[in-house]
Coordinates of C-alpha atoms and ligand atoms in Angstrom, one line a residue:
X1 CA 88.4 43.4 -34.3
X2 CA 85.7 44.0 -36.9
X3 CA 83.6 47.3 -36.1
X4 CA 80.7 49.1 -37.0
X5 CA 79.9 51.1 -40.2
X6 CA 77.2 53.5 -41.4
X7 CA 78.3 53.5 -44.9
X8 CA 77.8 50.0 -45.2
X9 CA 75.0 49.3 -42.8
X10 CA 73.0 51.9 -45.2
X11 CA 73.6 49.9 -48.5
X12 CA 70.7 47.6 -49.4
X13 CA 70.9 45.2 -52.3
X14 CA 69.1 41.9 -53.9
X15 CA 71.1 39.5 -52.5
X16 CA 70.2 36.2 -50.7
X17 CA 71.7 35.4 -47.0
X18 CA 72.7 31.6 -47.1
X19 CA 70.8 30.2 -44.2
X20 CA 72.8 28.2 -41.9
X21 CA 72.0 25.5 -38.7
X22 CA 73.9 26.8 -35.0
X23 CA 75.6 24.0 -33.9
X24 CA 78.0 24.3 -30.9
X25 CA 81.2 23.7 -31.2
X26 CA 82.4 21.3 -29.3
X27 CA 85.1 22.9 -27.7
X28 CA 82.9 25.6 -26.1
X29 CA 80.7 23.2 -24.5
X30 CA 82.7 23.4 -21.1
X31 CA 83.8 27.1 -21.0
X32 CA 81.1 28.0 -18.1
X33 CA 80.7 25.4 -16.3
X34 CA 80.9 26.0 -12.7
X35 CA 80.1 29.4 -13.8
X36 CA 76.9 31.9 -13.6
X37 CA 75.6 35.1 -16.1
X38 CA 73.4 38.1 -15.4
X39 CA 71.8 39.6 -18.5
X40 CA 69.9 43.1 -18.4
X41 CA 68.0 43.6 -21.2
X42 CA 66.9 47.0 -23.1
X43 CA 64.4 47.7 -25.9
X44 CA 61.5 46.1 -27.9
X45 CA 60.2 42.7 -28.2
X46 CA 63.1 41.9 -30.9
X47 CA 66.1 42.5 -28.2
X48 CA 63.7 40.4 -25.8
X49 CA 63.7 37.5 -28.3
X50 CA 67.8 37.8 -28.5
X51 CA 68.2 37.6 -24.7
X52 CA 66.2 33.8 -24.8
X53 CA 68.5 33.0 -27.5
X54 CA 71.3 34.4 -25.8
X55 CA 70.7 32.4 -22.3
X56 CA 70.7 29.1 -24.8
X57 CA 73.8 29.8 -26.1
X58 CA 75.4 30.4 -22.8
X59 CA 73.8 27.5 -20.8
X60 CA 74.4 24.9 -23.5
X61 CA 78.0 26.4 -22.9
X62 CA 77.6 24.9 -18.9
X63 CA 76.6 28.5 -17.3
X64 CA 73.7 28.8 -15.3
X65 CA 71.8 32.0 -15.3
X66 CA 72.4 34.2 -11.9
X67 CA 69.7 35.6 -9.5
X68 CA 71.9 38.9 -8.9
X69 CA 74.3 40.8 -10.7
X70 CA 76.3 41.4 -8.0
X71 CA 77.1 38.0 -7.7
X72 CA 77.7 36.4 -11.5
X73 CA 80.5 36.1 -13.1
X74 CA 79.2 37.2 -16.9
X75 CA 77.3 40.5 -16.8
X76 CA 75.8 41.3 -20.3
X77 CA 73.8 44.3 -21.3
X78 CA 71.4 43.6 -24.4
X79 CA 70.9 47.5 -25.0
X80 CA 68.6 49.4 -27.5
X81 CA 69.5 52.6 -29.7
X82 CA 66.0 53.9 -30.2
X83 CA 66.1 56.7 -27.8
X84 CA 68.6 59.0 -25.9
X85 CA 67.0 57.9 -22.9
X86 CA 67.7 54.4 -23.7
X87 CA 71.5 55.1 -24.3
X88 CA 71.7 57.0 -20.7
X89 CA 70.3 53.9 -19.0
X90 CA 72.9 51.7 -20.5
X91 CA 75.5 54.0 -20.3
X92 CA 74.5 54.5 -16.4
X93 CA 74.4 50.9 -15.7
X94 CA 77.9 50.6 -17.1
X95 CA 78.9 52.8 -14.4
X96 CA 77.7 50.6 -11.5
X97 CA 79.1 47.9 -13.0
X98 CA 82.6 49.3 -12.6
X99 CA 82.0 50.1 -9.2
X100 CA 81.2 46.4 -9.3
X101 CA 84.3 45.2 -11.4
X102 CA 86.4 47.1 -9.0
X103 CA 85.7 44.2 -5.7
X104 CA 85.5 41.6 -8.3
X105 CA 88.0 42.3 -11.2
X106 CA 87.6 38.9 -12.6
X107 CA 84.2 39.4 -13.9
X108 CA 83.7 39.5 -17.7
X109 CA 81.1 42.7 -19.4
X110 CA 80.0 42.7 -22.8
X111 CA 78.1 45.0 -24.2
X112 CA 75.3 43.9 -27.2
X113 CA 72.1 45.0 -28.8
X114 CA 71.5 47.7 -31.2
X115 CA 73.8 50.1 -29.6
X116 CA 76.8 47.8 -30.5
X117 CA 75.9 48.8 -34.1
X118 CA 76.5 52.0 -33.2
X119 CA 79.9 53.5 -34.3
X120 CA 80.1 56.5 -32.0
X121 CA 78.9 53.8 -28.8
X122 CA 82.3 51.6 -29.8
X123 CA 84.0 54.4 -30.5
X124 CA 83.3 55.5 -26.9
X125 CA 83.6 52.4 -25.6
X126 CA 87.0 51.6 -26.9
X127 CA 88.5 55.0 -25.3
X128 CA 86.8 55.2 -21.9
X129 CA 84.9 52.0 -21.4
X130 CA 88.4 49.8 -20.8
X131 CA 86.7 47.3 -18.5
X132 CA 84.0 46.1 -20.9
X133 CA 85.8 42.9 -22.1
X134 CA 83.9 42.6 -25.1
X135 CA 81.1 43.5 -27.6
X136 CA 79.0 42.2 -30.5
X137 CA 76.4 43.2 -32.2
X138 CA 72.8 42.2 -33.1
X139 CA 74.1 40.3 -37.1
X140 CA 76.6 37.7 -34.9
X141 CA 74.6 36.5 -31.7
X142 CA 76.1 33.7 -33.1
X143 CA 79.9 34.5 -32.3
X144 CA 79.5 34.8 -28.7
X145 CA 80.6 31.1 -27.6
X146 CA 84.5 32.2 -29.4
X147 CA 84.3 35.8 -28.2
X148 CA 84.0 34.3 -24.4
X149 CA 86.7 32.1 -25.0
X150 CA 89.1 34.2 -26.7
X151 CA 88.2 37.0 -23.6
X152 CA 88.7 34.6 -20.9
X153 CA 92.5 34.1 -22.3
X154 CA 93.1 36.8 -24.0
X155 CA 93.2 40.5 -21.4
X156 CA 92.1 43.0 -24.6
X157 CA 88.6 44.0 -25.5
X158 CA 87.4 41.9 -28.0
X159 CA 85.0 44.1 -30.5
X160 CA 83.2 41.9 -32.9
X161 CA 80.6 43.7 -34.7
X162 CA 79.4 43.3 -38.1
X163 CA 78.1 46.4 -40.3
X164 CA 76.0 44.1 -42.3
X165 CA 74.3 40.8 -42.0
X166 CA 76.2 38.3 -44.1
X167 CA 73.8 35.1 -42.8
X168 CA 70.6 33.8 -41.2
X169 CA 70.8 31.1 -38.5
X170 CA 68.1 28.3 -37.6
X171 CA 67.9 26.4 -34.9
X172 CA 69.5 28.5 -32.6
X173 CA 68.4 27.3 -29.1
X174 CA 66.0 29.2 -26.9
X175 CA 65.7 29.4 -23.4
X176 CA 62.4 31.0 -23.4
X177 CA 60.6 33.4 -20.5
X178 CA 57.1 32.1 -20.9
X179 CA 56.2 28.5 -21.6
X180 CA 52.8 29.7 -22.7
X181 CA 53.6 32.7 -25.1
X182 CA 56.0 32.6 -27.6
X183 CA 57.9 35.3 -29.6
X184 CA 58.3 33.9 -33.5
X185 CA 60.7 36.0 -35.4
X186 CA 59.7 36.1 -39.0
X187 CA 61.6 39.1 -40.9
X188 CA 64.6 40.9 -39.6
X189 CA 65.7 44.5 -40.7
X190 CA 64.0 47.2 -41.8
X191 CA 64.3 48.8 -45.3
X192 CA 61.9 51.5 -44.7
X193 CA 64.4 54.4 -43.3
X194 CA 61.9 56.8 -41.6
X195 CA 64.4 59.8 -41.0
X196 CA 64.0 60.0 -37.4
X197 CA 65.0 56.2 -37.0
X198 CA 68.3 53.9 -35.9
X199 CA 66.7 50.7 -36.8
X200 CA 67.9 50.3 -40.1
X201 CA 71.1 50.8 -39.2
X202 CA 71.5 48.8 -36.3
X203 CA 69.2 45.5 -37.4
X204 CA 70.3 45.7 -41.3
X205 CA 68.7 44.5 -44.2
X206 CA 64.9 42.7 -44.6
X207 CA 65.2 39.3 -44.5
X208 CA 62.4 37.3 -43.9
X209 CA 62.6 33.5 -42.7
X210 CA 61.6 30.9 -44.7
X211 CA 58.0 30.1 -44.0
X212 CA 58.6 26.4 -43.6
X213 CA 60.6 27.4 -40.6
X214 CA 58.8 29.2 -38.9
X215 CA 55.6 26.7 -39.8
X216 CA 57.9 24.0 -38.1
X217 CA 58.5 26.3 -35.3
X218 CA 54.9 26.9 -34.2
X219 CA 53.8 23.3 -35.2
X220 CA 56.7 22.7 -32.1
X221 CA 54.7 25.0 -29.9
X222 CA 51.6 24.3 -30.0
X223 CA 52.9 20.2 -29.4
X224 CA 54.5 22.0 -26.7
X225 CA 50.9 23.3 -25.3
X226 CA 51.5 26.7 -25.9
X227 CA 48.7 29.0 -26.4
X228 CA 50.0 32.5 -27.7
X229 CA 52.4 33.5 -30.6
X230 CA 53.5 36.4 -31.3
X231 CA 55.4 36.7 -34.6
X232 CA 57.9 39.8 -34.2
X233 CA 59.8 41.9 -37.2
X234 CA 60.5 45.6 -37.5
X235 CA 58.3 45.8 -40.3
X236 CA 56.1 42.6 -40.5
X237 CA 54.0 43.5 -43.6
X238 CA 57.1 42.6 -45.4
X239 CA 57.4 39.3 -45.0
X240 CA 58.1 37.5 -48.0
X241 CA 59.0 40.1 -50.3
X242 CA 62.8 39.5 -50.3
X243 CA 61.9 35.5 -50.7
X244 CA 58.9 34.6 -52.4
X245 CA 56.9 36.1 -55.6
X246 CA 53.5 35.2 -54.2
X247 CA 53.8 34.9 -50.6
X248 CA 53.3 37.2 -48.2
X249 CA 52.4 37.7 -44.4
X250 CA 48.1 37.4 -45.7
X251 CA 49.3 33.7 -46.5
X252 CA 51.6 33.5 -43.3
X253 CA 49.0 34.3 -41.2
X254 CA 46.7 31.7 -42.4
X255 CA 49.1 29.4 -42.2
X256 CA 50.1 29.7 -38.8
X257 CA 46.4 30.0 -38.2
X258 CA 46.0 26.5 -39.4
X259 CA 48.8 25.2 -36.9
X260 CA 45.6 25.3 -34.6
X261 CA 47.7 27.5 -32.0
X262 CA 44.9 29.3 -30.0
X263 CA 46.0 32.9 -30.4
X264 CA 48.4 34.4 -32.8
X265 CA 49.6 38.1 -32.5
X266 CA 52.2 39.6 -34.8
X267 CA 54.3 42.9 -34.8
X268 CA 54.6 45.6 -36.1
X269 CA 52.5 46.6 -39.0
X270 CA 53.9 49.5 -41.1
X271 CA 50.4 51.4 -42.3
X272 CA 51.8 51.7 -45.7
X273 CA 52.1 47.9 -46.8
X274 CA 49.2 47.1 -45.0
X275 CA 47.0 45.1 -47.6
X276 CA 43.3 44.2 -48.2
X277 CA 44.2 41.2 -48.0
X278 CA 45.6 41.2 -44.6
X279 CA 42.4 42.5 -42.9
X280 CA 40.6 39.6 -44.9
X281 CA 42.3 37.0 -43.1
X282 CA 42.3 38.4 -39.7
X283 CA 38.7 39.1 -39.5
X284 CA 38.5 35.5 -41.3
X285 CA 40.4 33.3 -38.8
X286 CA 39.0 33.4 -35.0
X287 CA 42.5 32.8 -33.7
X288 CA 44.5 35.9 -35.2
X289 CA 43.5 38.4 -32.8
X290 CA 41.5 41.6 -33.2
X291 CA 44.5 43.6 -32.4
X292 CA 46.6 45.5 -34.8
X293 CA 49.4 48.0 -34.0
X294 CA 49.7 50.4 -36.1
X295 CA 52.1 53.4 -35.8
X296 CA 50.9 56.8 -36.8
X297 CA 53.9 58.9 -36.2
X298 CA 52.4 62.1 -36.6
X299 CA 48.8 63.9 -37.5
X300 CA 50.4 66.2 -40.3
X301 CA 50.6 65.3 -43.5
X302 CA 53.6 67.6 -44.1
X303 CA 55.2 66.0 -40.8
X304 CA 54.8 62.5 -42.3
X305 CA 56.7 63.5 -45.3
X306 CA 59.6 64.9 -43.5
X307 CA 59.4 62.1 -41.2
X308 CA 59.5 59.4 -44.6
X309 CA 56.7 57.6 -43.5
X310 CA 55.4 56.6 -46.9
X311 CA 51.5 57.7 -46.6
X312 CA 49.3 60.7 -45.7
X313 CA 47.0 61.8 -42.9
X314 CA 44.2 61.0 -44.8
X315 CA 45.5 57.6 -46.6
X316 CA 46.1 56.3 -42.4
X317 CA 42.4 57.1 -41.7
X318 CA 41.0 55.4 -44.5
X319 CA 42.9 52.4 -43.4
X320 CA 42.1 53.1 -39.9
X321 CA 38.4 53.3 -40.8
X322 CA 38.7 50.1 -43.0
X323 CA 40.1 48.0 -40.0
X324 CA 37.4 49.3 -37.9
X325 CA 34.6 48.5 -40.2
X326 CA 35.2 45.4 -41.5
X327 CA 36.7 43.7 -37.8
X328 CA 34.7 43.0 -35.2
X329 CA 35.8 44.7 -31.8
X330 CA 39.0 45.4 -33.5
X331 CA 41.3 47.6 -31.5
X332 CA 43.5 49.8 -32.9
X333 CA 47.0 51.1 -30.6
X334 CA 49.6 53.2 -31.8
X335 CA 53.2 55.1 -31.6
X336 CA 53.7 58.8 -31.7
X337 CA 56.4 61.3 -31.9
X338 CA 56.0 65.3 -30.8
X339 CA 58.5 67.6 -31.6
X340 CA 59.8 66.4 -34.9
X341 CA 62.3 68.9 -35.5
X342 CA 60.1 70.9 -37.9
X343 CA 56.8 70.3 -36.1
X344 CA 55.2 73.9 -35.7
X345 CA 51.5 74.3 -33.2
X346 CA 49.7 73.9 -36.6
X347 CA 51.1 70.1 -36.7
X348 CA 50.9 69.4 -33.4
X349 CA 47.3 70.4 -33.4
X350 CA 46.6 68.3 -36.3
X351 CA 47.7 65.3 -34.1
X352 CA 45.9 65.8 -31.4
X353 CA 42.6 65.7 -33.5
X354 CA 44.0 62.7 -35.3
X355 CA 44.3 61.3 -31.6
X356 CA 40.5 62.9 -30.9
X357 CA 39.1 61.7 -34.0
X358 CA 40.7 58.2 -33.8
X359 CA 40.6 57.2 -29.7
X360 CA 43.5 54.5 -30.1
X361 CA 42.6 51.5 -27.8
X362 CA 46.0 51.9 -26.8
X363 CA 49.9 54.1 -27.8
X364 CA 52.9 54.8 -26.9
X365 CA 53.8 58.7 -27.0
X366 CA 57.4 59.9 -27.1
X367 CA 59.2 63.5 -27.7
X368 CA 61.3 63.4 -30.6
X369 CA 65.1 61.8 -30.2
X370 CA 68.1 63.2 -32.2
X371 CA 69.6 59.5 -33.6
X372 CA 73.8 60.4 -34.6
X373 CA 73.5 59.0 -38.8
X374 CA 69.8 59.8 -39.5
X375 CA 68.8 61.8 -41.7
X376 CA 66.4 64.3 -39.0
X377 CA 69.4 64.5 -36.5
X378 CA 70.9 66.7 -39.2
X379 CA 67.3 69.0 -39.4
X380 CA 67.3 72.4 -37.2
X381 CA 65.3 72.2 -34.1
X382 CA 62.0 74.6 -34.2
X383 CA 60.9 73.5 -30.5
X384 CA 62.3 74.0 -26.8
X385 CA 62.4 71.5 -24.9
X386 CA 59.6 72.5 -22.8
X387 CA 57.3 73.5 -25.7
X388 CA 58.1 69.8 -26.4
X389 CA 57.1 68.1 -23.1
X390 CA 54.1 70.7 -22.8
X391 CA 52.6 68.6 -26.3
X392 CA 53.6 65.1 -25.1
X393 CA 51.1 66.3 -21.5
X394 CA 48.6 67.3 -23.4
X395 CA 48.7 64.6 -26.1
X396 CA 48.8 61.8 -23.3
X397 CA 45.5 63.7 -21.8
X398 CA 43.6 63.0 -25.2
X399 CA 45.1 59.5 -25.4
X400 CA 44.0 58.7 -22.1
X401 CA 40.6 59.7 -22.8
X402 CA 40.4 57.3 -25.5
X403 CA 42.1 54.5 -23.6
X404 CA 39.5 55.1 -20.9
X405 CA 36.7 55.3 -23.6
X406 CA 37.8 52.0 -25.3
X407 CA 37.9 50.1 -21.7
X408 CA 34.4 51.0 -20.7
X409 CA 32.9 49.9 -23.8
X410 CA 34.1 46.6 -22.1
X411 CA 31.8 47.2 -18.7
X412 CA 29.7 43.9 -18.1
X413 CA 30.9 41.9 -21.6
X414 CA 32.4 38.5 -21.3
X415 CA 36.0 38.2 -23.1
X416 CA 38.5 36.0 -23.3
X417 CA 41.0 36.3 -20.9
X418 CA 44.8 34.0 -21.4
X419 CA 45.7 34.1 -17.3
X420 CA 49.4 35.2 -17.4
X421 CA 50.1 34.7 -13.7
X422 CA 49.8 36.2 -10.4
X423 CA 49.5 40.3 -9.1
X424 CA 52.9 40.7 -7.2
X425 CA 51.2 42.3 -4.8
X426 CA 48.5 39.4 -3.7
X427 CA 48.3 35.9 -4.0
X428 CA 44.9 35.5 -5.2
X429 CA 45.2 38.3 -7.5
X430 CA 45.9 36.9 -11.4
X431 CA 46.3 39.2 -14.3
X432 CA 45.7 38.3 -18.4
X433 CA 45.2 39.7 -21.5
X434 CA 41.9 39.6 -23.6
X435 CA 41.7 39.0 -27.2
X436 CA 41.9 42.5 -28.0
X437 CA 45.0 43.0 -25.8
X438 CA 43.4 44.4 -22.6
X439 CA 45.1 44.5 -19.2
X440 CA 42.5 42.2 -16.8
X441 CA 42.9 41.3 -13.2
X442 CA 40.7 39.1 -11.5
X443 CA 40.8 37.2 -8.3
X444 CA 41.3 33.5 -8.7
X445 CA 43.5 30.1 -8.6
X446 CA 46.8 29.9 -9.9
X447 CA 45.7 26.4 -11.6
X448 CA 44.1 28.8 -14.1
X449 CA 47.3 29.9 -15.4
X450 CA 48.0 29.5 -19.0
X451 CA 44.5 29.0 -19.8
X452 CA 41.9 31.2 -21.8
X453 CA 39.2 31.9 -19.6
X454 CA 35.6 33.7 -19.7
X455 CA 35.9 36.9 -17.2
X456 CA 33.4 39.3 -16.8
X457 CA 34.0 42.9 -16.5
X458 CA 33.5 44.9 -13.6
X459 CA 35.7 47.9 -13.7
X460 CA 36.9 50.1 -16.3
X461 CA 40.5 52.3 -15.5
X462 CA 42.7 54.1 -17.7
X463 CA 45.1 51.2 -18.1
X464 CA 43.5 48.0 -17.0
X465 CA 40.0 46.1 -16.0
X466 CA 38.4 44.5 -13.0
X467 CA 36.7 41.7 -13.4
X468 CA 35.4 38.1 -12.2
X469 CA 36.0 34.6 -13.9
X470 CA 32.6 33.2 -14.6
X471 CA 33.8 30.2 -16.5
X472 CA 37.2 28.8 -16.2
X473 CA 36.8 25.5 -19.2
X474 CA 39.7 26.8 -21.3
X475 CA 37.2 28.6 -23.9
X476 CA 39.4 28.1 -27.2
X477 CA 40.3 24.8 -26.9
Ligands
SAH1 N1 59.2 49.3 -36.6 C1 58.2 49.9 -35.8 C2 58.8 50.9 -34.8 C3 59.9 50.5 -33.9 S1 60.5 51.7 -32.9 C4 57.3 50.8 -36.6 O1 57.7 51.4 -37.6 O2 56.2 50.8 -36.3 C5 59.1 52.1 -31.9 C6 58.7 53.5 -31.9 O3 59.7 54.3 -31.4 C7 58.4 54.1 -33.3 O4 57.2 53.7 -33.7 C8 58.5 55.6 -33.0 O5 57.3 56.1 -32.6 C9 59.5 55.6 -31.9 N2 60.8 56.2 -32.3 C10 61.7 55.7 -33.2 N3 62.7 56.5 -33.4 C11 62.5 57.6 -32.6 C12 63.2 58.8 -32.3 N4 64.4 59.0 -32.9 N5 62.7 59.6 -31.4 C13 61.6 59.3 -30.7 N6 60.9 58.2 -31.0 C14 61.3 57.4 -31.9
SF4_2 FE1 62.1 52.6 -37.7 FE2 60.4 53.3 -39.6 FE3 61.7 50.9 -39.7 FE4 59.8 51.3 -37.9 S1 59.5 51.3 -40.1 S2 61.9 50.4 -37.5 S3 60.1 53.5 -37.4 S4 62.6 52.9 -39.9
F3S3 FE1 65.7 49.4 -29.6 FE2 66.9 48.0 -31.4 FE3 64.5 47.3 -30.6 S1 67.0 50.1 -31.2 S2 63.6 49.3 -30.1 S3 66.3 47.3 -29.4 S4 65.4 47.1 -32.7

């Protein structure tokens, strides 16, 4: 049993993770056969990119994904820490699947993700949790083929998390969702510590992949006829800083740029190591797309510094301003918190005119989450909980505004659109994102799927556009 630890998951030092190739052991290779798995999956992009390599893992083990979790005989939950909310949804799923376990007792749970870095969560699960057969967390994805085998012998909960990362793994196989967009991790971690934040704790370290790896990686996609990556870390303007003197994510960029893959996205940008440099090569390069994340956090500049953010109110808009300027049809989305524990009217109100002032293309709005271990759980709450869900309305009403705004600045262009697939709801409905990462959907044939296509606008909402194909060639290649 190895379990988590704050003490040690806080520690960050100089050292080098030896990198090391997953191979299968051989032994493992017939442990599911005959045998199906359900994974549910919580949480950002990252946990998303776990799950495909999860799936590998198990179906190069024999097991074959299930439709149904009432019906599979693995049930895993990939859960994420970030919120209360996200715990409670977890938490409540684990509930059904008792029910579940209690008609078919044979059925393994495991429990993974950032919350299995959590030491109250395995604390809790060890006492009252008794049918969850196993857990591991998100530094040894690695493990799982000898936790299953030791849990399909063995009748105690197997808990194998580690506190820190002690290696990096390539070529771990991927079962991926889309064969047209591609996740691409290229740093893990996050060193940054905003006080309000479980990330550091549960994802460790920075570490950043080699860059010939992840050049070798694309090169496969784009061989593969893929048209989208996204490359994914906590804190991408990092990359390189734990590996190379001279490289960073600028030269990434460019570099993945000349693997001739026809649109590259990454995520997410920390405003505070966000370089000259960086907009250089995005407005340079016709395949990075205009669209940059870029998480405010909070209008007040007193907010920012309780909240460890690393830069000002007025050092965000300057490089808001600069991204605007110097990019063509850049947009600009964002993430922000209300009810920081020490957030008075006077700070709120700066936010909203930061949100006036800046009409973000697009963001993501939450109320404030005590995290168990960081540093703001420990701060004393100025706001009820109403006074806190009374900002987030009226924050969301300005947002909107702006999201409406941006969209209708689109009425009767031509964009790029990469066709994702079809509406649920109708057959000849398709849906795709633009460049700048607009919702579209437009009638047409499903044979336009996974190309880049000129649509023409015809209706601006809140949240997505109308609009009609006028020419289907696939435009970027
Ligand atoms: N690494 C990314 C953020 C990942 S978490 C970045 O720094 O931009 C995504 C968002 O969740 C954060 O940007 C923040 O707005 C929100 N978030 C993180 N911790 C939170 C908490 N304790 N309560 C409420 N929202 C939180
Ligand atoms: Fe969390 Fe801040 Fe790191 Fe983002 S940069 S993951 S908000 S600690
Ligand atoms: Fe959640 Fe972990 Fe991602 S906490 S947001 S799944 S890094």
């Amino acid at each position: 049993m190895n379990l988590p630890n704050y003490k040690e998951a806080r520690v960050r030092g100089k050292e080098s993770f030896p990198i090391e190739n997953f191979v299968l052991d051989k032994k493992y290779q017939e442990l599911g056969r005959g045998k199906t798995y359900y994974i549910k999956t919580y949480g950002c992009q990252m946990n998303e990119h776990d799950t495909e390599n999860i799936k590998a893992i198990l179906e190069s083990m024999g097991y074959v994904e299930a439709e149904d979790m009432n019906v599979s005989d693995v049930i895993l939950l990939n859960t994420c820490s970030i919120r209360e909310n996200a715990h409670n949804k977890a938490f409540g799923m684990l509930g059904r699947i008792k029910h579940l376990k209690e008609n078919r007792p044979n059925i393994l749970v495991g429990l993974c993700g950032c919350m299995a870095q959590e030491e109250g969560v395995v604390k809790k699960i060890g006492e009252d949790y008794p049918f969850v057969n196993f857990v591991f967390g998100t530094h040894n994805l690695y493990d799982l083929p000898q936790i299953l085998s030791n849990v399909s012998i063995s009748l105690k909960q197997e808990i194998e998390v580690l506190a820190k990362p002690c290696k990096m793994m390539e070529d771990f196989p991927l079962k991926r969702v889309s064969n047209k967009k591609a996740y691409v991790n290229i740093i893990y971690g996050c060193d940054k510590f905003c006080t309000y934040c479980i990330v550091p704790f549960t994802r460790g370290q920075e570490r950043s992949r080699r860059r010939e790896d992840i050049l070798k990686e694309v090169t496969a996609l784009v061989r593969d006829g893929y048209m989208e990556v996204t490359l994914l870390g906590q804190n991408v303007n990092a990359y390189g800083k734990d590996l190379y003197p001279d490289y960073s994510l600028a030269n990434l960029l460019e570099d993945v740029s000349r693997t001739g893959i026809p649109r590259i996205r990454f995520m997410t940008s920390h405003p505070w190591d966000f370089t000259d440099e960086m907009i250089d090569v995005i407005q340079k390069y016709d395949n990075i797309m205009p669209s940059i994340h870029l998480p405010v956090q909070s209008g007040s500049s007193r907010v920012l510094k309780q909240m460890g953010r690393r830069y000002t109110k007025e050092e965000y808009l300057t490089l808001f301003k600069k991204m605007r300027e110097r990019i063509p049809n850049v947009t600009i989305s964002t993430d922000i918190i209300v009810g920081f524990p020490t957030e008075t009217e006077e700070d709120f109100n700066e936010t909203l005119m930061l949100a006036k002032f800046c009409q973000f293309d697009n963001a993501f709005s939450f109320i404030f989450s005590k995290r168990e271990g960081t540093p703001a759980c420990k701060l004393e709450d100025l706001t009820t909980e109403e006074e806190k869900h009374r900002r987030l309305h009226q924050l969301n009403q300005i947002l909107n505004e702006g999201f409406l705004a941006s969209n209708q600045r689109l009425l009767g262009k031509r964009v790029p659109v990469l066709v994702d697939g079809v509406n649920e709801t109708s057959k000849t409905a398709l849906f795709g994102y633009t460049d700048t990462n607009k919702l579209v959907n437009f009638d047409g044939d499903c044979s336009l799927i996974g190309k880049i296509v000129l649509v023409e606008i015809t209706e601006c909402k809140t949240w997505s556009l109308d609009g009609k194909v006028v020419s289907d060639i696939n435009v970027n290649v």
